[in-house]
N, CA, C and O atoms as a Tripos MOL2 file, in Angstrom:
@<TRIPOS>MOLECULE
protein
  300   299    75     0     0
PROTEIN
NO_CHARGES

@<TRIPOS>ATOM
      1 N          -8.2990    4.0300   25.9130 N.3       1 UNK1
      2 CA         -7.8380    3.2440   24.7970 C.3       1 UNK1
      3 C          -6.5670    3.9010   24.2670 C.2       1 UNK1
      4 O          -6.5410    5.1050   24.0090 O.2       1 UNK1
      5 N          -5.2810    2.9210   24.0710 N.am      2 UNK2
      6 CA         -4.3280    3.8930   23.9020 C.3       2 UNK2
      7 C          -4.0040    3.2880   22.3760 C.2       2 UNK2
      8 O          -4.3350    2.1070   22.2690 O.2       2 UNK2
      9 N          -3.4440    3.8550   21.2350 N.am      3 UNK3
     10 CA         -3.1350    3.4610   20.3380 C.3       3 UNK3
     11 C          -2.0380    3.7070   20.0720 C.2       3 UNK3
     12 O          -1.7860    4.9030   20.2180 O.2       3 UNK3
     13 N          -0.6270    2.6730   19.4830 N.am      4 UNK4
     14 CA          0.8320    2.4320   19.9070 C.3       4 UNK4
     15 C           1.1530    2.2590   17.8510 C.2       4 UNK4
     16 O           0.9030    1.4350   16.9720 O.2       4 UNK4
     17 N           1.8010    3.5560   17.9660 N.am      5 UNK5
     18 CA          2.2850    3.7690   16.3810 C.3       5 UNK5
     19 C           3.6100    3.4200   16.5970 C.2       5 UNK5
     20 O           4.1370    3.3170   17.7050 O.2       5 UNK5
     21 N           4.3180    3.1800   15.1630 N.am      6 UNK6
     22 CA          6.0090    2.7770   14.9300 C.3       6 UNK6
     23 C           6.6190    4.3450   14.7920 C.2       6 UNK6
     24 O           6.1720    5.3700   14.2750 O.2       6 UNK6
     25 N           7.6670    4.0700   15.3990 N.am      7 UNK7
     26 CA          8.5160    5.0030   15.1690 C.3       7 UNK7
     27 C           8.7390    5.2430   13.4720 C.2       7 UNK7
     28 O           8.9930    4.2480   12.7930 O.2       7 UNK7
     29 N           8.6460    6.4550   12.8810 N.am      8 UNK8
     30 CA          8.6400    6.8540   11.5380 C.3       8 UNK8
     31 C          10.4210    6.5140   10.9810 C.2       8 UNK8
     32 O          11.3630    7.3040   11.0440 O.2       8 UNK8
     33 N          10.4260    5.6990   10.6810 N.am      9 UNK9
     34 CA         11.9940    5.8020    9.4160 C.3       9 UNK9
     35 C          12.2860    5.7120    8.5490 C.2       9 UNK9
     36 O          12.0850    4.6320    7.9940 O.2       9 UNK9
     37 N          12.9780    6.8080    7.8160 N.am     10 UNK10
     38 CA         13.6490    7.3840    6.8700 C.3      10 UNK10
     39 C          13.2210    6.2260    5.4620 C.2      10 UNK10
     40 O          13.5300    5.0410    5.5850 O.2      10 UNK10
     41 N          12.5460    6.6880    4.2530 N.am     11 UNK11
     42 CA         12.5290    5.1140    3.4750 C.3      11 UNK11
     43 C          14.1350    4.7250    2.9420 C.2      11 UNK11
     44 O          14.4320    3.5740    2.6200 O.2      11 UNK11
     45 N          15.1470    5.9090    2.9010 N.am     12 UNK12
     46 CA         16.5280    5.3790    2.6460 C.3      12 UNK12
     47 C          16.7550    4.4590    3.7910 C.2      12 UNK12
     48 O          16.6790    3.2370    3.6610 O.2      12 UNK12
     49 N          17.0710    5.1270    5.0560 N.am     13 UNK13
     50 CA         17.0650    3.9520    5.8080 C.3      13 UNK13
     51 C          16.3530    3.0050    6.2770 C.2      13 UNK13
     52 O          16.4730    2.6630    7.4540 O.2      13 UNK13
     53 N          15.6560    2.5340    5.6030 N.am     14 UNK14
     54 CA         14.7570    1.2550    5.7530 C.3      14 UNK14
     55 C          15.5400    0.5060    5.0060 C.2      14 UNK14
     56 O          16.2360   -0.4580    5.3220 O.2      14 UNK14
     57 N          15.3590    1.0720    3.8940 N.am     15 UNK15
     58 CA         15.9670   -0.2130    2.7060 C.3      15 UNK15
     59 C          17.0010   -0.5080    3.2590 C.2      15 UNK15
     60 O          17.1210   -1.6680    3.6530 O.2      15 UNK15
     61 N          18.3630    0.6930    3.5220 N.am     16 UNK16
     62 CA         19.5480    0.0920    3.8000 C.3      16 UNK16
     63 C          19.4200   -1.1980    5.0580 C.2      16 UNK16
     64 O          19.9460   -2.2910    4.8500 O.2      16 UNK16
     65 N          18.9570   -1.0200    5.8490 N.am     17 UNK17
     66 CA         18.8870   -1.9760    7.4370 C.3      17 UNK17
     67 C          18.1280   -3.1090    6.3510 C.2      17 UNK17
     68 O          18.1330   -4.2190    6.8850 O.2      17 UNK17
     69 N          17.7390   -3.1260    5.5300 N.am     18 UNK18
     70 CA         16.7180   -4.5090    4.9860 C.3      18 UNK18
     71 C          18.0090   -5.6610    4.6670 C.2      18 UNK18
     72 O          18.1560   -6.8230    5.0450 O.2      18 UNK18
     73 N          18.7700   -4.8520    3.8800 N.am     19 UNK19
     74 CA         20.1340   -5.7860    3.2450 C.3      19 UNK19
     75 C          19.7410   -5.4220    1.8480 C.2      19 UNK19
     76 O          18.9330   -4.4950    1.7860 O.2      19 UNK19
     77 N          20.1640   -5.9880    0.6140 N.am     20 UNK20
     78 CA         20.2950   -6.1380   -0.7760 C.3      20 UNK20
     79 C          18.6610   -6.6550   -1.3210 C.2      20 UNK20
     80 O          17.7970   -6.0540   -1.9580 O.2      20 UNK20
     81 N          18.6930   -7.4460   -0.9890 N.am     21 UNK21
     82 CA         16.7490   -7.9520   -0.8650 C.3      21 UNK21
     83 C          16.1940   -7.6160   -0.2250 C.2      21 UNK21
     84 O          16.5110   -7.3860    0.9420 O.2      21 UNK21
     85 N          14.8880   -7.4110   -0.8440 N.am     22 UNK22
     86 CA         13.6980   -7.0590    0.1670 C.3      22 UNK22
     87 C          12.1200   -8.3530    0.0220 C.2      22 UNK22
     88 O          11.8550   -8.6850   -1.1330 O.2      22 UNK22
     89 N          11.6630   -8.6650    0.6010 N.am     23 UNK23
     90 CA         10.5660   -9.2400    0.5650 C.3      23 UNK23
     91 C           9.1810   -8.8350    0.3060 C.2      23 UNK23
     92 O           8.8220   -7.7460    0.7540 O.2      23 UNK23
     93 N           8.0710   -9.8010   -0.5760 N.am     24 UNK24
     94 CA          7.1330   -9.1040   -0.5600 C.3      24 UNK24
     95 C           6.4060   -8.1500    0.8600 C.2      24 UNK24
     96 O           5.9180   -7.0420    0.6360 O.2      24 UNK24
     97 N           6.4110   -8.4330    1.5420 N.am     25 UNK25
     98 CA          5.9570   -8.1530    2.8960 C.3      25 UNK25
     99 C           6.9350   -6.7310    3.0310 C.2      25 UNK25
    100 O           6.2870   -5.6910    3.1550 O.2      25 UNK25
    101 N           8.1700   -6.6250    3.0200 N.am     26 UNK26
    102 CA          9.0180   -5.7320    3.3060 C.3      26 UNK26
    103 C           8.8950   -4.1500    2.0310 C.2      26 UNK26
    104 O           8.9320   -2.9350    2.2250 O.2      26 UNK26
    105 N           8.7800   -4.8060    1.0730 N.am     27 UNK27
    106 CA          8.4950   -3.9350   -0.5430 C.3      27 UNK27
    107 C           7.2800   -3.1120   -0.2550 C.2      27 UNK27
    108 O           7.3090   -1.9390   -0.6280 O.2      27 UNK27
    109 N           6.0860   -3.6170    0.4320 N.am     28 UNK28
    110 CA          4.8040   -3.3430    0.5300 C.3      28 UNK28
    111 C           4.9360   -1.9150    1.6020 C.2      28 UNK28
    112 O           4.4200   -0.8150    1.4010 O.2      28 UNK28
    113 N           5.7850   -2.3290    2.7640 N.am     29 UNK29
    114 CA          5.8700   -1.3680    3.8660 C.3      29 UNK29
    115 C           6.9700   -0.4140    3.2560 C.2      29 UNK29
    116 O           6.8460    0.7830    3.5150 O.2      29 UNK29
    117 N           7.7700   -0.7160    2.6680 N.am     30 UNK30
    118 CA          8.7190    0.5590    2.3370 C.3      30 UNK30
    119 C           7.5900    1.4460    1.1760 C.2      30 UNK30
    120 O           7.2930    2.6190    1.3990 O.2      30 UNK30
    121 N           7.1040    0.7700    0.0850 N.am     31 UNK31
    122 CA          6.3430    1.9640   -0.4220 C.3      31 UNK31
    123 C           5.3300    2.4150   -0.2520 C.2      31 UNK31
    124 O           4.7750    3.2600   -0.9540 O.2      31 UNK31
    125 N           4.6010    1.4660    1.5620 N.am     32 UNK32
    126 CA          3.1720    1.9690    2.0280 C.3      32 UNK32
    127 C           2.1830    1.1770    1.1570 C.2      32 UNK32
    128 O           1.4250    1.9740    0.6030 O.2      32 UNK32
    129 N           2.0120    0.3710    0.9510 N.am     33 UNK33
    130 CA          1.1370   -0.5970   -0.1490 C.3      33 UNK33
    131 C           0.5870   -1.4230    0.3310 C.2      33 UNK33
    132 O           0.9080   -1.5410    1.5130 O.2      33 UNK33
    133 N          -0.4870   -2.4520   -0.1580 N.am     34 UNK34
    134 CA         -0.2790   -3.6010    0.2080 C.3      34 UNK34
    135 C           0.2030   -4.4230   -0.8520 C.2      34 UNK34
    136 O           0.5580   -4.0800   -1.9790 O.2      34 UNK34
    137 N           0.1540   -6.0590   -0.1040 N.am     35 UNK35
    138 CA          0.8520   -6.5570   -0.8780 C.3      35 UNK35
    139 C           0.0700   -7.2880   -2.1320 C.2      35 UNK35
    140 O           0.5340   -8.1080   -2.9240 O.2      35 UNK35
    141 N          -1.0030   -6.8430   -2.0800 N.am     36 UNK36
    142 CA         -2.0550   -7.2250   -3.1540 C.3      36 UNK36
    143 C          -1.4250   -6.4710   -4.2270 C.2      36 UNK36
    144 O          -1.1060   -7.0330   -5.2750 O.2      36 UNK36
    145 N          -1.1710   -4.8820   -3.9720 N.am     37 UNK37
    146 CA         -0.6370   -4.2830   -5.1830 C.3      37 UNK37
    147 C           0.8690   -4.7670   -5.5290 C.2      37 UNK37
    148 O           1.4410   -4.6000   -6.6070 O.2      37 UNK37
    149 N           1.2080   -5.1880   -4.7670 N.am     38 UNK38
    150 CA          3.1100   -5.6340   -5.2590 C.3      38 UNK38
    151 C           2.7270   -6.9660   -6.3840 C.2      38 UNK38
    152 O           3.1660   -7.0000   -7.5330 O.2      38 UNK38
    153 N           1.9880   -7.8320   -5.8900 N.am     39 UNK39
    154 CA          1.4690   -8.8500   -6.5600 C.3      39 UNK39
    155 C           1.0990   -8.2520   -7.7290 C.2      39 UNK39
    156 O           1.9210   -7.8630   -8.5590 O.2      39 UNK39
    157 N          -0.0510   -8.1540   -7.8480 N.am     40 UNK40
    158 CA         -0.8400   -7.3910   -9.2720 C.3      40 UNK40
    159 C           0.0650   -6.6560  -10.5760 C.2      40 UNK40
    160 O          -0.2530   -6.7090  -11.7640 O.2      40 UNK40
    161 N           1.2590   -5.9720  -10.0060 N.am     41 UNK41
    162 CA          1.9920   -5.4530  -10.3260 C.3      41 UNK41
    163 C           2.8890   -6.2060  -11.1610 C.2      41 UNK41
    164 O           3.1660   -5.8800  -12.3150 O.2      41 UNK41
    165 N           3.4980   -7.5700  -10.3570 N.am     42 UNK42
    166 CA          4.3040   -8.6630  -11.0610 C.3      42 UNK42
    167 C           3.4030   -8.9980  -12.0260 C.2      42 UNK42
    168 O           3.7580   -9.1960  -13.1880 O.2      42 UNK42
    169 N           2.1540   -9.0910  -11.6240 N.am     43 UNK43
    170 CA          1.2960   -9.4730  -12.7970 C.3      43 UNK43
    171 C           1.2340   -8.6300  -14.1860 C.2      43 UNK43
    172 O           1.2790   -8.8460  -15.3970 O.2      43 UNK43
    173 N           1.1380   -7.8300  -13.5230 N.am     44 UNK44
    174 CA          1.0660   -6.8480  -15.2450 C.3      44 UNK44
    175 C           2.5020   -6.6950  -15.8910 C.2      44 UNK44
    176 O           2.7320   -6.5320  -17.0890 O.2      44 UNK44
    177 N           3.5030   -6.7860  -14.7730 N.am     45 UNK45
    178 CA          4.5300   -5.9900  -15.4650 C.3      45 UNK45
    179 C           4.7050   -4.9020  -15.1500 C.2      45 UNK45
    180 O           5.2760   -4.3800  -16.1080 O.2      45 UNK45
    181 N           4.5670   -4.1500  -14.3420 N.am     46 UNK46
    182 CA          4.6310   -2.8000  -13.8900 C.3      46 UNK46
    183 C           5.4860   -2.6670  -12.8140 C.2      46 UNK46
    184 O           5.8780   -1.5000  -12.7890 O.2      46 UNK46
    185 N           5.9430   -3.2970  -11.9420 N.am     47 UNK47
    186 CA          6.3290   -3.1690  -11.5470 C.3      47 UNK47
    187 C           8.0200   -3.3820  -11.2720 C.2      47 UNK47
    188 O           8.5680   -3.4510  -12.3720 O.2      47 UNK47
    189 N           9.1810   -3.5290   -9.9590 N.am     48 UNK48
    190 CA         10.3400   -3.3730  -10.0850 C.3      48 UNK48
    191 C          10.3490   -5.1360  -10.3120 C.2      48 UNK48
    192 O           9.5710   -6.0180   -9.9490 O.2      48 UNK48
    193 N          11.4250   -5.1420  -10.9690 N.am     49 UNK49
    194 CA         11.7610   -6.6410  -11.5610 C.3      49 UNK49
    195 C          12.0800   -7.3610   -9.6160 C.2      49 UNK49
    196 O          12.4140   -6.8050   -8.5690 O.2      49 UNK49
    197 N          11.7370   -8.8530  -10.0050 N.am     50 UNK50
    198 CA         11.9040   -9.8480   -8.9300 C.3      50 UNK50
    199 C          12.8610  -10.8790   -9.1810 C.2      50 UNK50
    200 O          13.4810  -10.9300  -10.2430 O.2      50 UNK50
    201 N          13.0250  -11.7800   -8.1640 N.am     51 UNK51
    202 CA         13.8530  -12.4590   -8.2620 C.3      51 UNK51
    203 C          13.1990  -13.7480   -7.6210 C.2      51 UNK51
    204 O          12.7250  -13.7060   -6.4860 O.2      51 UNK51
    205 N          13.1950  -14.3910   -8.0520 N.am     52 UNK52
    206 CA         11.8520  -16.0000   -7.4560 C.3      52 UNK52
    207 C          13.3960  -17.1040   -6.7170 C.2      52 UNK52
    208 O          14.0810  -17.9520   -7.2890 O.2      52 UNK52
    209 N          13.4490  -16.6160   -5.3710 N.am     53 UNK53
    210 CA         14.5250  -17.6920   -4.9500 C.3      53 UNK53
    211 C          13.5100  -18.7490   -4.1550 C.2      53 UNK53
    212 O          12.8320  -18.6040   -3.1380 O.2      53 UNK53
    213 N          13.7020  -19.8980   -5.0750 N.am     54 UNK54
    214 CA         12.5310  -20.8310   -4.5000 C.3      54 UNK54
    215 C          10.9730  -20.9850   -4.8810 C.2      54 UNK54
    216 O          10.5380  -21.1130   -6.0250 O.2      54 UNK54
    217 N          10.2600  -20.9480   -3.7490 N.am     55 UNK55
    218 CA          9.2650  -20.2370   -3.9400 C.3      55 UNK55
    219 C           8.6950  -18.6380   -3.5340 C.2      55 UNK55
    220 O           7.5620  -18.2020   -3.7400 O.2      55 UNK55
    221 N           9.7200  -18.0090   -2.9690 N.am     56 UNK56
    222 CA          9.8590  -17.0180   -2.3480 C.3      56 UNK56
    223 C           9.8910  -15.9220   -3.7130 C.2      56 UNK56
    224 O          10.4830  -16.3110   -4.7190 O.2      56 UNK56
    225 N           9.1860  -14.4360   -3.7140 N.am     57 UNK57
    226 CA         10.3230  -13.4960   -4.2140 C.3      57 UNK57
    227 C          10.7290  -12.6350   -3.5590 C.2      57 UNK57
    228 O          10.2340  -12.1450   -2.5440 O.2      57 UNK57
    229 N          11.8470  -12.3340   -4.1940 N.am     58 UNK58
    230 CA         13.1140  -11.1650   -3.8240 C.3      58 UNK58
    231 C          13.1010   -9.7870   -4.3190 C.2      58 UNK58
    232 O          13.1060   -9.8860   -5.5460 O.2      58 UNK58
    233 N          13.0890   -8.7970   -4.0530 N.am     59 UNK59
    234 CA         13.1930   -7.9860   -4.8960 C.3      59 UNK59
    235 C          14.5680   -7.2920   -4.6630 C.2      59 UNK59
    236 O          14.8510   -7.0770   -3.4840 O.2      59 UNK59
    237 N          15.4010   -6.9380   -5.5480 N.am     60 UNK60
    238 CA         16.7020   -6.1830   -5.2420 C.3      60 UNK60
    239 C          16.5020   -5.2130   -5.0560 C.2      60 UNK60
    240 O          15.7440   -4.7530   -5.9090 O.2      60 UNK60
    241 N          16.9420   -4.1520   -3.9140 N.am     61 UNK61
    242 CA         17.4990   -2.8570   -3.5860 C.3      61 UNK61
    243 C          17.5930   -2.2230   -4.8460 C.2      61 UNK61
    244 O          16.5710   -1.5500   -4.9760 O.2      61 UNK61
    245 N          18.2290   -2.1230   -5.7130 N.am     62 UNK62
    246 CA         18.9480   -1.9460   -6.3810 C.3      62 UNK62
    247 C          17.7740   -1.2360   -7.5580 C.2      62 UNK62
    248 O          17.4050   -0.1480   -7.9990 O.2      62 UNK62
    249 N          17.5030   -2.7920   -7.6870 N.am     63 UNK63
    250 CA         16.1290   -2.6930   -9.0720 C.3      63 UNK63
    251 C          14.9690   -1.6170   -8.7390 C.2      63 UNK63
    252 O          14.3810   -0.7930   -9.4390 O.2      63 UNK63
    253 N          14.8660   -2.0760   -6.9830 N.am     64 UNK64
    254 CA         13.6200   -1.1040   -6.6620 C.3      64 UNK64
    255 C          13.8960    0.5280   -6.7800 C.2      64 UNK64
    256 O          12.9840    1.3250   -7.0030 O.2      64 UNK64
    257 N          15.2820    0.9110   -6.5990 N.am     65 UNK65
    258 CA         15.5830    2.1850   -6.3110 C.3      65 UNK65
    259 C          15.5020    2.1790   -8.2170 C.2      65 UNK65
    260 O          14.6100    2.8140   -8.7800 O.2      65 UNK65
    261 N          15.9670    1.8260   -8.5690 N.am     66 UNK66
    262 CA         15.7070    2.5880  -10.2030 C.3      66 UNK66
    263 C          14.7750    2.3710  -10.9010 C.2      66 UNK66
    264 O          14.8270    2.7320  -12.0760 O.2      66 UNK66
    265 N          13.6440    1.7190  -10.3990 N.am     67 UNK67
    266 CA         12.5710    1.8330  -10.3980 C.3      67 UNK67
    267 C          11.6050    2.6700  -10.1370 C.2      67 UNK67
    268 O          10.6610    3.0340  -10.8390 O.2      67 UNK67
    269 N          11.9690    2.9980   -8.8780 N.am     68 UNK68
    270 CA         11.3870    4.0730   -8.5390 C.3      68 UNK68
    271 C          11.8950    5.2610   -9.1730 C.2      68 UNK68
    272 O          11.0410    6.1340   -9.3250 O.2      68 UNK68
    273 N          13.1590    5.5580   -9.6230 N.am     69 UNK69
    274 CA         13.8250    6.9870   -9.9670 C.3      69 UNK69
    275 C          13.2350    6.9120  -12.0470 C.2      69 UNK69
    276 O          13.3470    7.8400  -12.8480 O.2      69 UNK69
    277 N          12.7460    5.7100  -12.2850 N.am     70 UNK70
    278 CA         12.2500    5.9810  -13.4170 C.3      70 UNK70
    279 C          10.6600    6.3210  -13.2950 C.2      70 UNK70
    280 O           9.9950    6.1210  -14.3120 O.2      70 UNK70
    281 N          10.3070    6.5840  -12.6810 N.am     71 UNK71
    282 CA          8.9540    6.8230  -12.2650 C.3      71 UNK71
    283 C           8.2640    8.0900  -11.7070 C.2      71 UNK71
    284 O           7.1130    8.5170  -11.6080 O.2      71 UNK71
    285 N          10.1050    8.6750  -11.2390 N.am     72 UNK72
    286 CA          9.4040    9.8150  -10.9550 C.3      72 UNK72
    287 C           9.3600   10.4520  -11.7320 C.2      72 UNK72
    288 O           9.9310   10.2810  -12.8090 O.2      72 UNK72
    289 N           8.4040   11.7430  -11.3150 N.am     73 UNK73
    290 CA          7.9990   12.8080  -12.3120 C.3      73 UNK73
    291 C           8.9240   14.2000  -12.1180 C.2      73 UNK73
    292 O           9.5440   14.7140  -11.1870 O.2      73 UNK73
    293 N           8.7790   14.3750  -12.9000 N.am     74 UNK74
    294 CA         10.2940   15.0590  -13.5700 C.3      74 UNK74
    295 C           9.8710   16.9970  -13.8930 C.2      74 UNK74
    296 O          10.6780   17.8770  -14.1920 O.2      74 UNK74
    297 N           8.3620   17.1300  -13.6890 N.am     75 UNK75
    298 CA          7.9800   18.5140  -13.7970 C.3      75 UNK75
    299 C           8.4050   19.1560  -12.4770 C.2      75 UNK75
    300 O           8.2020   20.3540  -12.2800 O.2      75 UNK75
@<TRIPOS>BOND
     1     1     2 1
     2     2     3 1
     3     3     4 2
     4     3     5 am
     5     5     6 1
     6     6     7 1
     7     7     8 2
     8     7     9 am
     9     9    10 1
    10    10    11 1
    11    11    12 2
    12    11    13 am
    13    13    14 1
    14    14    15 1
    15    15    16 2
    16    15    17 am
    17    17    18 1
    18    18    19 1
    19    19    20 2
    20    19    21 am
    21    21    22 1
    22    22    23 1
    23    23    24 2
    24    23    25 am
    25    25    26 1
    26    26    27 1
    27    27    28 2
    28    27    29 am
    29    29    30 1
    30    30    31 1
    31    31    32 2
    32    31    33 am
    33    33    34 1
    34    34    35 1
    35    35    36 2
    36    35    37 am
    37    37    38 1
    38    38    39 1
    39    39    40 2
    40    39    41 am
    41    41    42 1
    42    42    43 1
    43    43    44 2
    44    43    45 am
    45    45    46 1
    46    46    47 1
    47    47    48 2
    48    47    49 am
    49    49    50 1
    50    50    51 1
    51    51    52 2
    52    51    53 am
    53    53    54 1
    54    54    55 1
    55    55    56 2
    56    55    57 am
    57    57    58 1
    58    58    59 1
    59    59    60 2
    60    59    61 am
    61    61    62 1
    62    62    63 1
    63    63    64 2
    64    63    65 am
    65    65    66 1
    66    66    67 1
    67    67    68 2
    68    67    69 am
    69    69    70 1
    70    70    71 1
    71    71    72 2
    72    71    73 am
    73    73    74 1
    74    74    75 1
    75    75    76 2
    76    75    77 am
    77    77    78 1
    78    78    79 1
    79    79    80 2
    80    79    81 am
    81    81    82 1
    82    82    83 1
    83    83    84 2
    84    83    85 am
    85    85    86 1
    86    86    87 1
    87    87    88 2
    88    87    89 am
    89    89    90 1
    90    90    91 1
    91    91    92 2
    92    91    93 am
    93    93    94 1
    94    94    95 1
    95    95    96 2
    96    95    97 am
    97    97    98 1
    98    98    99 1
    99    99   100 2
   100    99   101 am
   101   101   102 1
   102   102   103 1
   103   103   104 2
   104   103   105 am
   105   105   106 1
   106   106   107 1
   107   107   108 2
   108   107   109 am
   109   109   110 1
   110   110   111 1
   111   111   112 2
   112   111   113 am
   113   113   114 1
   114   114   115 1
   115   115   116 2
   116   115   117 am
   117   117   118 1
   118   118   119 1
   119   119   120 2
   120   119   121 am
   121   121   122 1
   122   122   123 1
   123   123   124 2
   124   123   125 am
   125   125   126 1
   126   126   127 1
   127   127   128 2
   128   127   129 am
   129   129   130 1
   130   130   131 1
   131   131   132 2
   132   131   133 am
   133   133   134 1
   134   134   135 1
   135   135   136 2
   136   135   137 am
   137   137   138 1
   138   138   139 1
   139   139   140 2
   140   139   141 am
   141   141   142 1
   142   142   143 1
   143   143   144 2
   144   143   145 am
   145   145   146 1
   146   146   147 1
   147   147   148 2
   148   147   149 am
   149   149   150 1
   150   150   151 1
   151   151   152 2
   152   151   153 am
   153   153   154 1
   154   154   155 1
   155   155   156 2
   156   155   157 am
   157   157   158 1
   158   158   159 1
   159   159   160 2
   160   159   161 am
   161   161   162 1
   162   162   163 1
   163   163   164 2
   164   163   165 am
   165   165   166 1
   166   166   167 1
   167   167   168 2
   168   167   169 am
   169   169   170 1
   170   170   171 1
   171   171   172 2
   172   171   173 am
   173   173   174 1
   174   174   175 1
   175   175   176 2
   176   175   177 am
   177   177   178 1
   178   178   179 1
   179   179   180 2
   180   179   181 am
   181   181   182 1
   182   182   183 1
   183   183   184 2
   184   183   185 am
   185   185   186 1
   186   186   187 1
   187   187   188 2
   188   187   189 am
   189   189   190 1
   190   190   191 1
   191   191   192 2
   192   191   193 am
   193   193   194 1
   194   194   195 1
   195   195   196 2
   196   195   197 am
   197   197   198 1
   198   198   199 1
   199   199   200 2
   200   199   201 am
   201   201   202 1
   202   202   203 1
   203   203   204 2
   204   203   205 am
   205   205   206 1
   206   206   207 1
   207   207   208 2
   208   207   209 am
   209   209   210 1
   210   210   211 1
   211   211   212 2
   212   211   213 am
   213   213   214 1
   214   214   215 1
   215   215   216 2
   216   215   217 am
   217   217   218 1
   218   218   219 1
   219   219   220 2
   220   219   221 am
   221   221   222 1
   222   222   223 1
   223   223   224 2
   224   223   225 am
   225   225   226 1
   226   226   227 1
   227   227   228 2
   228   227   229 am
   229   229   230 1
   230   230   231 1
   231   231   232 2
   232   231   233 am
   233   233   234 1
   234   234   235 1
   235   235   236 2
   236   235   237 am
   237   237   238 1
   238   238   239 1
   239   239   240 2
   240   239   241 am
   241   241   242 1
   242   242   243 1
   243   243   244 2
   244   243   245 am
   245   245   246 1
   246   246   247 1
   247   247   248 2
   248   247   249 am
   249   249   250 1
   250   250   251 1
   251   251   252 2
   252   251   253 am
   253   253   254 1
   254   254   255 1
   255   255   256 2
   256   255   257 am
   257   257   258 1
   258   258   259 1
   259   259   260 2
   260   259   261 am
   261   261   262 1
   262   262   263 1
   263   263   264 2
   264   263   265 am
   265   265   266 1
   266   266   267 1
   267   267   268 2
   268   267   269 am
   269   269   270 1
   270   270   271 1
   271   271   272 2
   272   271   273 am
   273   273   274 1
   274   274   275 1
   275   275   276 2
   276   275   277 am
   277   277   278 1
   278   278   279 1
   279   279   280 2
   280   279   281 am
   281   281   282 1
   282   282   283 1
   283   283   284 2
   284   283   285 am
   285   285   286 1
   286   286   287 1
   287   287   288 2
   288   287   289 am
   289   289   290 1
   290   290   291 1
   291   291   292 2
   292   291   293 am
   293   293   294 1
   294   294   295 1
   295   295   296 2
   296   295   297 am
   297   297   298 1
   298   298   299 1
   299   299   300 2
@<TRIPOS>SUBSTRUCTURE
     1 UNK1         2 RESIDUE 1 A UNK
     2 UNK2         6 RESIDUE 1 A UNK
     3 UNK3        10 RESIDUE 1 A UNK
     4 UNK4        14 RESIDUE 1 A UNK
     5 UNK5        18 RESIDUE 1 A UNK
     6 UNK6        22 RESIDUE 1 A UNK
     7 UNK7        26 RESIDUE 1 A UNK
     8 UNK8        30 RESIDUE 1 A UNK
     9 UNK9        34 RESIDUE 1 A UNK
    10 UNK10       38 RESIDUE 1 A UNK
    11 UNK11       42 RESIDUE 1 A UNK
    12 UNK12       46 RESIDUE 1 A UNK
    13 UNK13       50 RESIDUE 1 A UNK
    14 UNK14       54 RESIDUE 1 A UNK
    15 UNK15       58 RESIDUE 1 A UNK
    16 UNK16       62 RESIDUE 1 A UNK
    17 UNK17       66 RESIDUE 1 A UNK
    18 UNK18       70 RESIDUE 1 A UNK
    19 UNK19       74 RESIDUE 1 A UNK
    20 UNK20       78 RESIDUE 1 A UNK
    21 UNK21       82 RESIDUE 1 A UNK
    22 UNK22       86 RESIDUE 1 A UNK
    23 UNK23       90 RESIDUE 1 A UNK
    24 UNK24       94 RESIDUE 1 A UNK
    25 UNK25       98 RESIDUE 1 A UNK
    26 UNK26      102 RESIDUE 1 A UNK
    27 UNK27      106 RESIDUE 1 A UNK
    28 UNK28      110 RESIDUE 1 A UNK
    29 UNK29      114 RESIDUE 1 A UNK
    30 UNK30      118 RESIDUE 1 A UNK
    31 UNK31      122 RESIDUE 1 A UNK
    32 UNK32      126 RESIDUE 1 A UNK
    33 UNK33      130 RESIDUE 1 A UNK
    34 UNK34      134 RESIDUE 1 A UNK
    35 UNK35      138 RESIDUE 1 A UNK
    36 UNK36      142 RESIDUE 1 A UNK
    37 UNK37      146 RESIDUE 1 A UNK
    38 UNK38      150 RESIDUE 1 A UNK
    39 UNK39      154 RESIDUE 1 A UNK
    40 UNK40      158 RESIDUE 1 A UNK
    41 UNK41      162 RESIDUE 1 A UNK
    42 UNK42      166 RESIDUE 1 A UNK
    43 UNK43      170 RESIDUE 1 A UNK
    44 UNK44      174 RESIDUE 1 A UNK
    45 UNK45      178 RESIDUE 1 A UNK
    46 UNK46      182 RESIDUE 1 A UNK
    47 UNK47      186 RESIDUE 1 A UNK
    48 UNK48      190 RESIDUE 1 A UNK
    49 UNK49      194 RESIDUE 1 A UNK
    50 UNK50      198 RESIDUE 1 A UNK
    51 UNK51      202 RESIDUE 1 A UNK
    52 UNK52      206 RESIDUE 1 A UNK
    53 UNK53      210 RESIDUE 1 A UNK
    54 UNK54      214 RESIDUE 1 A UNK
    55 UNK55      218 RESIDUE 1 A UNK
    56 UNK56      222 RESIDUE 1 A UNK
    57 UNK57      226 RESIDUE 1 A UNK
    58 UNK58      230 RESIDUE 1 A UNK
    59 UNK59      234 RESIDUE 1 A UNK
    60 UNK60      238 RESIDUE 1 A UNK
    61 UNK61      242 RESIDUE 1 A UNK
    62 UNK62      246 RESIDUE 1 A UNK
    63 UNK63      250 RESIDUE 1 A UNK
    64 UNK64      254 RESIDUE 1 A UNK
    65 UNK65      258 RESIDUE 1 A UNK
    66 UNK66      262 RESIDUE 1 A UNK
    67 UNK67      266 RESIDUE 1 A UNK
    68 UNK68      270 RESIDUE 1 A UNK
    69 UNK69      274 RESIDUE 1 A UNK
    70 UNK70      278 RESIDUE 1 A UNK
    71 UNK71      282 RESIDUE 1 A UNK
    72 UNK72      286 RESIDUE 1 A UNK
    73 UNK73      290 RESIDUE 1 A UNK
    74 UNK74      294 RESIDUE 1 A UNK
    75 UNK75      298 RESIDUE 1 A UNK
């Protein structure tokens, strides 16, 4: 039985190769999640701001990275 893993990349370079948006599906794998928690998240408010193009959301590069840099911990 052989089991076939992804090559590991960089989460900077993920985002960059994504473009400016990222997708729920795409948001989930860059921070290792699922997408139950990306959801839940819009729900509460906790999470990086979206962008609803359509019925689709978006999340910006942008928003997610300072999102994340407000989050980290700082000790």
């Amino acid at each position: 039985m052989s089991t076939s893993t992804q090559p590991t990349v960089p989460a900077s370079r993920f985002v960059d190769e994504l473009g400016d948006y990222l997708s729920v599906d795409e948001l989930a794998q860059y921070l290792q999640l699922s997408k139950e928690t990306i959801y839940h998240w819009r729900l509460e408010g906790t999470g990086p701001k979206a962008t609803k193009l359509g019925k689709h959301l978006r999340y910006s590069r942008d928003n997610v990275l300072a999102w994340l840099n407000a989050r980290t911990d700082r000790r």
